[in-house]
Amino acid sequence: DAGVIQSPRHEVTEMGQEVTLRCKPISGHNSLFWYRQTMMRGLELLIYFNNNVPIDDSGMPEDRFSAKMPNASFSTLKIQPSEPRDSAVYFCASSYSSYGYGYTFGSGTRLTVV
Amino acid sequence: GQQVMQIPQYQHVQEGEDFTTYCNSSTTLSNIQWYKQRPGGHPVFLIQLVKSGEVKKQKRLTFQFGEAKKNSSLHITATQTTDVGTYFCAVAEGNTGNQFYFGTGTSLTVIP
């Protein structure tokens, strides 16, 4: 298995532009998570899907952020419009939803908004 | 989400010395997981603890869950330069066991 695949690895965009981050979870995993990592705030859980359904999006910072999971093998995190304070590393992770499985993280997308 | 504190925030050790990081919660935890993140990398799952007082070992790493299930520790014996990275604990919300919130992490530097 290739693991959790995220794209792009790096994204530099201008303030106000739309940014779309992509994630392909491990085949068979039915839970998917989006995290954001910054020095100031650490690893923050943004949203959690189970069987493609959003279960908890309370971590999504504001309406500029949205996430979708149209099928079991693909998810997107969109920021529109982007702001400099959105600069961070965004990780996607997947796991089995059964109790007690660890997460497998992707390599992350480093987003810089200038 | 859960509020989880880890101490220390940073630790520098000479190669060969031991290292311990602690994870503390104000609430009783259903389970706890530990992850390692190398510089520039992504978190990698190490282990999960479920039972009160549980102790698990992976080579030079020893993981312990407190008797009251409110704290946990990770101890590394005789550190090596390959141990460099940030160690995170992660705790589950409620009893569902699958939605984890990460602690603040302990950054370990090993001086050769």
mmCIF file of C-alpha atoms in Angstrom:
data_model
loop_
_atom_site.group_PDB
_atom_site.id
_atom_site.type_symbol
_atom_site.label_atom_id
_atom_site.label_comp_id
_atom_site.label_asym_id
_atom_site.label_seq_id
_atom_site.Cartn_x
_atom_site.Cartn_y
_atom_site.Cartn_z
ATOM 1 C CA ASP A 1 0.000 0.000 0.000
ATOM 2 C CA ALA A 2 1.285 3.474 -0.859
ATOM 3 C CA GLY A 3 0.001 4.939 2.388
ATOM 4 C CA VAL A 4 -2.007 8.121 2.694
ATOM 5 C CA ILE A 5 -1.292 10.324 -0.298
ATOM 6 C CA GLN A 6 -1.593 14.085 -0.105
ATOM 7 C CA SER A 7 -1.189 16.651 -2.836
ATOM 8 C CA PRO A 8 0.306 19.066 -3.406
ATOM 9 C CA ARG A 9 3.330 18.762 -1.083
ATOM 10 C CA HIS A 10 3.873 22.504 -1.156
ATOM 11 C CA GLU A 11 1.542 25.332 -2.080
ATOM 12 C CA VAL A 12 2.319 29.011 -2.211
ATOM 13 C CA THR A 13 -0.598 31.279 -2.968
ATOM 14 C CA GLU A 14 -1.584 34.894 -2.686
ATOM 15 C CA MET A 15 -3.990 36.131 -0.101
ATOM 16 C CA GLY A 16 -7.564 35.922 -1.355
ATOM 17 C CA GLN A 17 -6.993 32.978 -3.651
ATOM 18 C CA GLU A 18 -8.774 29.662 -3.324
ATOM 19 C CA VAL A 19 -6.692 26.709 -2.164
ATOM 20 C CA THR A 20 -7.651 23.052 -2.488
ATOM 21 C CA LEU A 21 -5.766 20.314 -0.676
ATOM 22 C CA ARG A 22 -6.279 16.696 -1.634
ATOM 23 C CA CYS A 23 -6.044 13.395 0.173
ATOM 24 C CA LYS A 24 -6.285 9.743 -0.784
ATOM 25 C CA PRO A 25 -6.660 7.539 2.304
ATOM 26 C CA ILE A 26 -5.442 3.993 2.660
ATOM 27 C CA SER A 27 -7.772 1.552 0.934
ATOM 28 C CA GLY A 28 -10.072 -0.058 3.480
ATOM 29 C CA HIS A 29 -9.739 2.658 6.090
ATOM 30 C CA ASN A 30 -13.150 4.145 6.765
ATOM 31 C CA SER A 31 -12.156 7.103 8.944
ATOM 32 C CA LEU A 32 -10.431 10.197 7.616
ATOM 33 C CA PHE A 33 -9.107 13.191 9.516
ATOM 34 C CA TRP A 34 -7.756 16.589 8.551
ATOM 35 C CA TYR A 35 -5.268 18.216 10.932
ATOM 36 C CA ARG A 36 -3.447 21.533 10.815
ATOM 37 C CA GLN A 37 -0.034 21.984 12.417
ATOM 38 C CA THR A 38 1.566 25.281 13.401
ATOM 39 C CA MET A 39 4.234 26.187 15.918
ATOM 40 C CA MET A 40 1.786 28.241 17.931
ATOM 41 C CA ARG A 41 -1.180 25.885 18.028
ATOM 42 C CA GLY A 42 0.366 22.471 17.512
ATOM 43 C CA LEU A 43 -1.686 19.733 15.838
ATOM 44 C CA GLU A 44 -5.321 20.774 15.572
ATOM 45 C CA LEU A 45 -8.090 18.423 14.486
ATOM 46 C CA LEU A 46 -10.131 20.238 11.849
ATOM 47 C CA ILE A 47 -12.678 17.658 10.724
ATOM 48 C CA TYR A 48 -13.370 13.940 10.979
ATOM 49 C CA PHE A 49 -15.195 11.737 8.466
ATOM 50 C CA ASN A 50 -16.499 8.234 9.071
ATOM 51 C CA ASN A 51 -17.693 6.223 6.078
ATOM 52 C CA ASN A 52 -17.483 9.426 3.986
ATOM 53 C CA VAL A 53 -19.840 11.319 6.318
ATOM 54 C CA PRO A 54 -18.578 14.339 8.276
ATOM 55 C CA ILE A 55 -18.944 13.480 11.950
ATOM 56 C CA ASP A 56 -17.349 16.436 13.684
ATOM 57 C CA ASP A 57 -16.290 19.689 12.031
ATOM 58 C CA SER A 58 -16.095 21.740 15.203
ATOM 59 C CA GLY A 59 -12.386 22.274 14.632
ATOM 60 C CA MET A 60 -12.865 24.024 11.301
ATOM 61 C CA PRO A 61 -11.701 27.569 12.069
ATOM 62 C CA GLU A 62 -14.313 29.506 10.114
ATOM 63 C CA ASP A 63 -16.590 29.470 7.109
ATOM 64 C CA ARG A 64 -13.681 29.992 4.758
ATOM 65 C CA PHE A 65 -12.787 26.351 5.365
ATOM 66 C CA SER A 66 -14.754 23.479 3.888
ATOM 67 C CA ALA A 67 -14.069 19.762 3.478
ATOM 68 C CA LYS A 68 -15.675 17.076 1.396
ATOM 69 C CA MET A 69 -15.359 13.351 0.992
ATOM 70 C CA PRO A 70 -17.287 12.361 -2.136
ATOM 71 C CA ASN A 71 -16.157 8.733 -1.942
ATOM 72 C CA ALA A 72 -14.075 6.389 0.168
ATOM 73 C CA SER A 73 -10.870 7.098 -1.714
ATOM 74 C CA PHE A 74 -10.790 10.883 -1.912
ATOM 75 C CA SER A 75 -11.164 13.951 0.259
ATOM 76 C CA THR A 76 -10.545 17.653 -0.211
ATOM 77 C CA LEU A 77 -9.991 20.554 2.132
ATOM 78 C CA LYS A 78 -10.740 23.936 0.593
ATOM 79 C CA ILE A 79 -9.891 27.383 1.852
ATOM 80 C CA GLN A 80 -11.625 30.296 0.163
ATOM 81 C CA PRO A 81 -10.480 32.999 0.381
ATOM 82 C CA SER A 82 -7.090 32.193 1.852
ATOM 83 C CA GLU A 83 -5.379 34.468 4.384
ATOM 84 C CA PRO A 84 -1.755 34.632 5.603
ATOM 85 C CA ARG A 85 -2.778 33.193 8.994
ATOM 86 C CA ASP A 86 -3.835 30.002 7.203
ATOM 87 C CA SER A 87 -0.165 29.251 6.524
ATOM 88 C CA ALA A 88 0.560 25.880 8.125
ATOM 89 C CA VAL A 89 1.194 22.236 7.372
ATOM 90 C CA TYR A 90 -2.062 20.415 6.695
ATOM 91 C CA PHE A 91 -2.102 16.683 7.363
ATOM 92 C CA CYS A 92 -4.597 14.099 6.287
ATOM 93 C CA ALA A 93 -4.781 10.850 8.269
ATOM 94 C CA SER A 94 -6.842 7.700 7.928
ATOM 95 C CA SER A 95 -7.628 4.692 10.087
ATOM 96 C CA TYR A 96 -10.119 1.923 10.687
ATOM 97 C CA SER A 97 -13.053 3.239 12.686
ATOM 98 C CA SER A 98 -12.970 0.281 15.023
ATOM 99 C CA TYR A 99 -11.834 1.070 18.509
ATOM 100 C CA GLY A 100 -8.166 1.440 19.035
ATOM 101 C CA TYR A 101 -6.477 1.701 15.661
ATOM 102 C CA GLY A 102 -3.702 4.206 15.202
ATOM 103 C CA TYR A 103 -3.779 6.824 12.515
ATOM 104 C CA THR A 104 -1.690 6.708 9.362
ATOM 105 C CA PHE A 105 -0.703 10.215 8.355
ATOM 106 C CA GLY A 106 0.111 11.521 4.920
ATOM 107 C CA SER A 107 3.253 13.532 4.288
ATOM 108 C CA GLY A 108 1.338 16.776 4.572
ATOM 109 C CA THR A 109 0.848 19.891 2.471
ATOM 110 C CA ARG A 110 2.894 22.923 3.457
ATOM 111 C CA LEU A 111 0.729 25.941 2.668
ATOM 112 C CA THR A 112 2.142 29.438 2.508
ATOM 113 C CA VAL A 113 -0.225 32.330 1.918
ATOM 114 C CA VAL A 114 1.534 35.581 1.044
ATOM 115 C CA GLY B 1 -11.791 18.769 22.268
ATOM 116 C CA GLN B 2 -9.697 17.332 25.036
ATOM 117 C CA GLN B 3 -7.048 19.491 26.723
ATOM 118 C CA VAL B 4 -3.825 17.556 27.072
ATOM 119 C CA MET B 5 -0.553 18.903 28.384
ATOM 120 C CA GLN B 6 2.820 17.360 27.794
ATOM 121 C CA ILE B 7 5.977 18.093 29.725
ATOM 122 C CA PRO B 8 8.652 19.018 29.101
ATOM 123 C CA GLN B 9 8.158 21.036 25.924
ATOM 124 C CA TYR B 10 11.807 20.595 24.963
ATOM 125 C CA GLN B 11 14.515 18.204 26.108
ATOM 126 C CA HIS B 12 18.173 18.052 25.164
ATOM 127 C CA VAL B 13 20.103 14.943 26.184
ATOM 128 C CA GLN B 14 23.521 13.506 25.549
ATOM 129 C CA GLU B 15 23.473 10.363 23.482
ATOM 130 C CA GLY B 16 23.181 7.422 25.846
ATOM 131 C CA GLU B 17 21.165 9.273 28.473
ATOM 132 C CA ASP B 18 17.579 8.380 29.257
ATOM 133 C CA PHE B 19 14.561 10.513 28.328
ATOM 134 C CA THR B 20 11.014 10.705 29.648
ATOM 135 C CA THR B 21 8.003 12.699 28.488
ATOM 136 C CA TYR B 22 4.751 12.969 30.410
ATOM 137 C CA CYS B 23 1.203 13.459 29.221
ATOM 138 C CA ASN B 24 -1.416 14.778 31.654
ATOM 139 C CA SER B 25 -5.173 15.142 31.361
ATOM 140 C CA SER B 26 -7.706 16.671 33.740
ATOM 141 C CA THR B 27 -10.250 14.025 32.777
ATOM 142 C CA THR B 28 -10.233 10.232 32.799
ATOM 143 C CA LEU B 29 -9.146 8.874 29.454
ATOM 144 C CA SER B 30 -10.571 5.887 27.631
ATOM 145 C CA ASN B 31 -7.268 5.243 25.891
ATOM 146 C CA ILE B 32 -4.130 7.028 24.805
ATOM 147 C CA GLN B 33 -1.868 6.790 21.799
ATOM 148 C CA TRP B 34 1.715 7.883 21.248
ATOM 149 C CA TYR B 35 3.210 9.213 18.014
ATOM 150 C CA LYS B 36 6.663 10.293 16.867
ATOM 151 C CA GLN B 37 7.293 13.044 14.337
ATOM 152 C CA ARG B 38 10.765 13.426 12.878
ATOM 153 C CA PRO B 39 11.864 16.947 11.898
ATOM 154 C CA GLY B 40 10.156 17.815 8.617
ATOM 155 C CA GLY B 41 8.125 14.623 8.725
ATOM 156 C CA HIS B 42 4.674 13.491 9.680
ATOM 157 C CA PRO B 43 3.430 11.840 12.887
ATOM 158 C CA VAL B 44 3.947 8.089 13.002
ATOM 159 C CA PHE B 45 1.866 5.883 15.282
ATOM 160 C CA LEU B 46 3.895 4.116 17.982
ATOM 161 C CA ILE B 47 1.452 2.449 20.367
ATOM 162 C CA GLN B 48 -1.907 2.527 22.116
ATOM 163 C CA LEU B 49 -2.593 2.026 25.831
ATOM 164 C CA VAL B 50 -6.023 1.075 27.096
ATOM 165 C CA LYS B 51 -5.892 -0.491 30.545
ATOM 166 C CA SER B 52 -5.269 1.226 33.863
ATOM 167 C CA GLY B 53 -1.626 0.803 34.879
ATOM 168 C CA GLU B 54 -0.729 -0.760 31.536
ATOM 169 C CA VAL B 55 2.945 -0.934 30.600
ATOM 170 C CA LYS B 56 4.160 -1.742 27.095
ATOM 171 C CA LYS B 57 7.658 -1.927 25.717
ATOM 172 C CA GLN B 58 9.102 -1.491 22.242
ATOM 173 C CA LYS B 59 12.851 -2.151 22.358
ATOM 174 C CA ARG B 60 14.256 0.867 24.260
ATOM 175 C CA LEU B 61 10.849 2.586 24.573
ATOM 176 C CA THR B 62 8.595 1.990 27.588
ATOM 177 C CA PHE B 63 5.040 3.329 27.629
ATOM 178 C CA GLN B 64 2.922 3.533 30.767
ATOM 179 C CA PHE B 65 -0.710 4.429 31.445
ATOM 180 C CA GLY B 66 -1.474 5.783 34.900
ATOM 181 C CA GLU B 67 -3.593 3.891 37.379
ATOM 182 C CA ALA B 68 -6.247 6.615 37.288
ATOM 183 C CA LYS B 69 -6.051 6.778 33.463
ATOM 184 C CA LYS B 70 -5.353 10.512 33.600
ATOM 185 C CA ASN B 71 -1.697 10.448 32.683
ATOM 186 C CA SER B 72 0.837 8.550 30.649
ATOM 187 C CA SER B 73 4.570 8.494 30.106
ATOM 188 C CA LEU B 74 7.049 7.505 27.438
ATOM 189 C CA HIS B 75 10.543 6.574 28.566
ATOM 190 C CA ILE B 76 13.481 6.022 26.231
ATOM 191 C CA THR B 77 16.489 4.179 27.615
ATOM 192 C CA ALA B 78 19.949 5.048 26.320
ATOM 193 C CA THR B 79 18.905 7.528 23.661
ATOM 194 C CA GLN B 80 20.364 7.417 20.172
ATOM 195 C CA THR B 81 20.526 10.101 17.498
ATOM 196 C CA THR B 82 17.752 8.274 15.659
ATOM 197 C CA ASP B 83 15.418 9.097 18.553
ATOM 198 C CA VAL B 84 15.437 12.789 17.599
ATOM 199 C CA GLY B 85 11.968 14.178 16.961
ATOM 200 C CA THR B 86 8.796 15.325 18.648
ATOM 201 C CA TYR B 87 6.785 12.846 20.685
ATOM 202 C CA PHE B 88 3.054 13.391 20.933
ATOM 203 C CA CYS B 89 0.423 11.747 23.045
ATOM 204 C CA ALA B 90 -3.089 11.680 21.625
ATOM 205 C CA VAL B 91 -6.282 11.138 23.565
ATOM 206 C CA ALA B 92 -9.747 10.150 22.457
ATOM 207 C CA GLU B 93 -12.889 12.193 22.936
ATOM 208 C CA GLY B 94 -15.380 10.356 25.118
ATOM 209 C CA ASN B 95 -15.654 6.619 24.768
ATOM 210 C CA THR B 96 -15.861 6.339 21.018
ATOM 211 C CA GLY B 97 -12.151 5.774 20.868
ATOM 212 C CA ASN B 98 -11.520 6.985 17.345
ATOM 213 C CA GLN B 99 -11.387 10.801 17.406
ATOM 214 C CA PHE B 100 -8.043 11.776 18.840
ATOM 215 C CA TYR B 101 -6.732 15.117 20.066
ATOM 216 C CA PHE B 102 -2.999 15.614 20.173
ATOM 217 C CA GLY B 103 -0.977 16.910 23.076
ATOM 218 C CA THR B 104 1.469 19.773 22.831
ATOM 219 C CA GLY B 105 4.394 17.443 22.158
ATOM 220 C CA THR B 106 7.905 17.102 23.553
ATOM 221 C CA SER B 107 10.757 17.919 21.215
ATOM 222 C CA LEU B 108 13.786 15.687 21.856
ATOM 223 C CA THR B 109 17.275 16.648 20.749
ATOM 224 C CA VAL B 110 20.042 14.074 21.159
ATOM 225 C CA ILE B 111 23.576 15.438 21.265
ATOM 226 C CA PRO B 112 26.114 12.983 19.850
#
